[in-house]
Amino acid sequence: AQSVTQLDSQVPVFEEAPVELRCNYSSSVSVYLFWYVQYPNQGLQLLLKYLSGSTLVKGINGFEAEFNKSQTSFHLRKPSVHISDTAEYFCAVSGGGADGLTFGKGTHLIIQP
Amino acid sequence: EAGVAQSPRYKIIEKRQSVAFWCNPISGHATLYWYQQILGQGPKLLIQFQNNGVVDDSQLPKDRFSAERLKGVDSTLKIQPAKLEDSAVYLCASSQGRGHETQYFGPGTRLLVL
């Protein structure tokens, strides 16, 4: 069985400051890792995904994430956030023959002016 | 390209009533998923279809939930009878194929059971 832990339910940060949203996963098999974003009153949208290869993955809107197998982590980062980044961010995992995504509980990113 | 369509967007019912949700995936997408998202939690997979066949329904409460995708295109998820704990957002997603293909999500149906 797979599981995802997002360590922070809320992360407040000032506009133009850097941010890191933490994600740890548990799995006994090789996994694929994803970050999705959910803007207010909108559906989930893929930010980026790690399948294989380079452990640093770049996504949309200036976000990037680094896969760390030894620490079973896939933290999301952005060097400078904007008000428009206010949203709920979900880390997810799939693999081991299962296509469906197992999601974490989400992290609410709050941008303060 | 049109996205994943879902209807209705909102539904309020009394407990023990039945309800149905509809999903139309992106054209050409063979794989369709239904997820349940309870307030404050991440989405949880209920069922996965590949064309009109079920791939995974291990987390579907089969005593009250059912789903079908008869022609391999649109899909219906039904709850009968509904319980208070079924209050959630029901999300439909589709992908071109299986495995690590990107899943595209619809806007969801928000269900409130009173």
CSV table of N, CA and C in Angstrom, one decimal, chain A residues 32 34 36 38 41-46 49 51 90 94 97-106, chain B residues 9 33 35 37 40-45 48 55-56 91 98-107:
chain,number,residue,atom,x,y,z
A,32,TYR,N,5.6,6.8,-9.1
A,32,TYR,CA,5.5,8.0,-9.9
A,32,TYR,C,5.0,9.1,-8.9
A,34,PHE,N,3.6,13.2,-8.1
A,34,PHE,CA,2.9,14.3,-8.8
A,34,PHE,C,2.6,15.4,-7.8
A,36,TYR,N,-0.3,18.4,-7.7
A,36,TYR,CA,-1.5,19.1,-8.3
A,36,TYR,C,-1.8,20.3,-7.5
A,38,GLN,N,-5.0,23.2,-6.7
A,38,GLN,CA,-6.5,23.4,-6.8
A,38,GLN,C,-6.7,24.9,-6.5
A,41,ASN,N,-12.5,27.2,-6.3
A,41,ASN,CA,-13.6,27.0,-7.2
A,41,ASN,C,-13.2,26.4,-8.5
A,42,GLN,N,-12.1,25.8,-8.6
A,42,GLN,CA,-11.6,25.2,-9.8
A,42,GLN,C,-11.2,23.7,-9.6
A,43,GLY,N,-11.0,23.0,-10.7
A,43,GLY,CA,-10.6,21.6,-10.6
A,43,GLY,C,-9.1,21.5,-10.4
A,44,LEU,N,-8.7,20.3,-10.1
A,44,LEU,CA,-7.3,20.0,-9.9
A,44,LEU,C,-6.5,20.1,-11.2
A,45,GLN,N,-5.3,20.7,-11.1
A,45,GLN,CA,-4.5,20.9,-12.3
A,45,GLN,C,-3.1,20.4,-12.0
A,46,LEU,N,-2.5,19.7,-12.9
A,46,LEU,CA,-1.2,19.1,-12.7
A,46,LEU,C,-0.1,20.2,-12.8
A,49,LYS,N,5.4,16.4,-12.6
A,49,LYS,CA,5.4,15.0,-12.2
A,49,LYS,C,6.8,14.4,-12.4
A,51,LEU,N,8.7,10.9,-13.2
A,51,LEU,CA,8.5,9.5,-13.6
A,51,LEU,C,9.8,8.7,-13.5
A,90,PHE,N,-1.7,19.6,-3.7
A,90,PHE,CA,-1.7,18.2,-3.3
A,90,PHE,C,-0.6,17.5,-3.9
A,94,SER,N,1.5,7.3,-7.5
A,94,SER,CA,0.9,6.1,-8.1
A,94,SER,C,2.1,5.1,-8.4
A,97,GLY,N,1.7,-1.0,-10.3
A,97,GLY,CA,0.6,-1.6,-11.0
A,97,GLY,C,-0.8,-0.9,-10.8
A,98,ALA,N,-0.8,0.0,-9.9
A,98,ALA,CA,-2.0,0.8,-9.6
A,98,ALA,C,-1.9,2.1,-10.3
A,99,ASP,N,-2.9,2.5,-11.1
A,99,ASP,CA,-2.9,3.7,-11.9
A,99,ASP,C,-3.5,4.9,-11.1
A,100,GLY,N,-4.4,4.5,-10.2
A,100,GLY,CA,-5.1,5.6,-9.5
A,100,GLY,C,-4.1,6.3,-8.5
A,101,LEU,N,-4.4,7.6,-8.3
A,101,LEU,CA,-3.5,8.4,-7.5
A,101,LEU,C,-3.9,8.3,-6.0
A,102,THR,N,-2.9,8.2,-5.2
A,102,THR,CA,-3.1,8.3,-3.7
A,102,THR,C,-2.6,9.7,-3.3
A,103,PHE,N,-3.5,10.5,-2.8
A,103,PHE,CA,-3.2,11.9,-2.5
A,103,PHE,C,-2.9,12.1,-1.0
A,104,GLY,N,-2.1,13.1,-0.7
A,104,GLY,CA,-2.0,13.6,0.6
A,104,GLY,C,-3.2,14.5,1.0
A,105,LYS,N,-3.2,15.0,2.2
A,105,LYS,CA,-4.3,15.8,2.6
A,105,LYS,C,-4.3,17.3,2.1
A,106,GLY,N,-3.2,17.7,1.5
A,106,GLY,CA,-3.2,19.0,0.9
A,106,GLY,C,-2.5,20.0,1.8
B,9,ARG,N,-23.3,20.4,-10.8
B,9,ARG,CA,-22.2,20.9,-10.0
B,9,ARG,C,-22.5,20.9,-8.6
B,33,TYR,N,-11.6,7.9,-14.2
B,33,TYR,CA,-11.5,7.7,-12.8
B,33,TYR,C,-12.6,8.5,-12.1
B,35,TYR,N,-13.2,10.0,-8.1
B,35,TYR,CA,-12.6,10.2,-6.8
B,35,TYR,C,-13.6,10.8,-5.9
B,37,GLN,N,-13.7,13.4,-2.6
B,37,GLN,CA,-12.9,14.3,-1.8
B,37,GLN,C,-13.8,14.8,-0.7
B,40,GLY,N,-11.4,18.8,3.7
B,40,GLY,CA,-10.2,18.7,4.5
B,40,GLY,C,-9.3,17.6,4.2
B,41,GLN,N,-9.6,16.8,3.2
B,41,GLN,CA,-8.8,15.6,2.8
B,41,GLN,C,-8.5,15.7,1.3
B,42,GLY,N,-7.5,14.9,1.0
B,42,GLY,CA,-7.2,14.7,-0.5
B,42,GLY,C,-8.2,13.8,-1.1
B,43,PRO,N,-8.3,13.8,-2.4
B,43,PRO,CA,-9.2,12.9,-3.2
B,43,PRO,C,-8.8,11.4,-2.9
B,44,LYS,N,-9.8,10.6,-2.9
B,44,LYS,CA,-9.6,9.2,-2.7
B,44,LYS,C,-10.3,8.5,-3.9
B,45,LEU,N,-9.5,7.6,-4.5
B,45,LEU,CA,-10.0,6.9,-5.7
B,45,LEU,C,-11.1,5.9,-5.3
B,48,GLN,N,-11.8,2.9,-11.3
B,48,GLN,CA,-11.1,3.3,-12.5
B,48,GLN,C,-11.7,2.4,-13.6
B,55,VAL,N,-11.1,-1.5,-14.0
B,55,VAL,CA,-9.8,-1.9,-13.7
B,55,VAL,C,-9.6,-2.0,-12.2
B,56,ASP,N,-10.1,-1.1,-11.4
B,56,ASP,CA,-9.9,-1.1,-10.0
B,56,ASP,C,-11.1,-0.5,-9.3
B,91,LEU,N,-15.1,13.9,-7.9
B,91,LEU,CA,-14.3,14.3,-9.0
B,91,LEU,C,-14.2,13.2,-10.0
B,98,ARG,N,-3.2,4.3,-19.4
B,98,ARG,CA,-2.9,3.9,-18.1
B,98,ARG,C,-1.5,4.2,-17.6
B,99,GLY,N,-1.2,3.8,-16.4
B,99,GLY,CA,0.2,4.0,-15.9
B,99,GLY,C,0.3,5.5,-15.5
B,100,HIS,N,1.4,6.1,-15.9
B,100,HIS,CA,1.8,7.4,-15.4
B,100,HIS,C,1.2,8.6,-16.3
B,101,GLU,N,0.2,8.2,-17.2
B,101,GLU,CA,-0.4,9.3,-18.0
B,101,GLU,C,-1.0,10.3,-17.1
B,102,THR,N,-0.9,11.6,-17.5
B,102,THR,CA,-1.5,12.7,-16.8
B,102,THR,C,-3.0,12.5,-16.7
B,103,GLN,N,-3.5,12.7,-15.5
B,103,GLN,CA,-5.0,12.7,-15.3
B,103,GLN,C,-5.5,14.1,-15.3
B,104,TYR,N,-6.5,14.3,-16.0
B,104,TYR,CA,-7.2,15.6,-16.2
B,104,TYR,C,-8.5,15.6,-15.4
B,105,PHE,N,-8.7,16.6,-14.5
B,105,PHE,CA,-9.8,16.5,-13.6
B,105,PHE,C,-10.9,17.5,-14.0
B,106,GLY,N,-12.1,17.1,-13.8
B,106,GLY,CA,-13.3,17.9,-14.0
B,106,GLY,C,-13.5,18.8,-12.8
B,107,PRO,N,-14.5,19.7,-12.8
B,107,PRO,CA,-14.7,20.7,-11.7
B,107,PRO,C,-15.3,20.0,-10.5
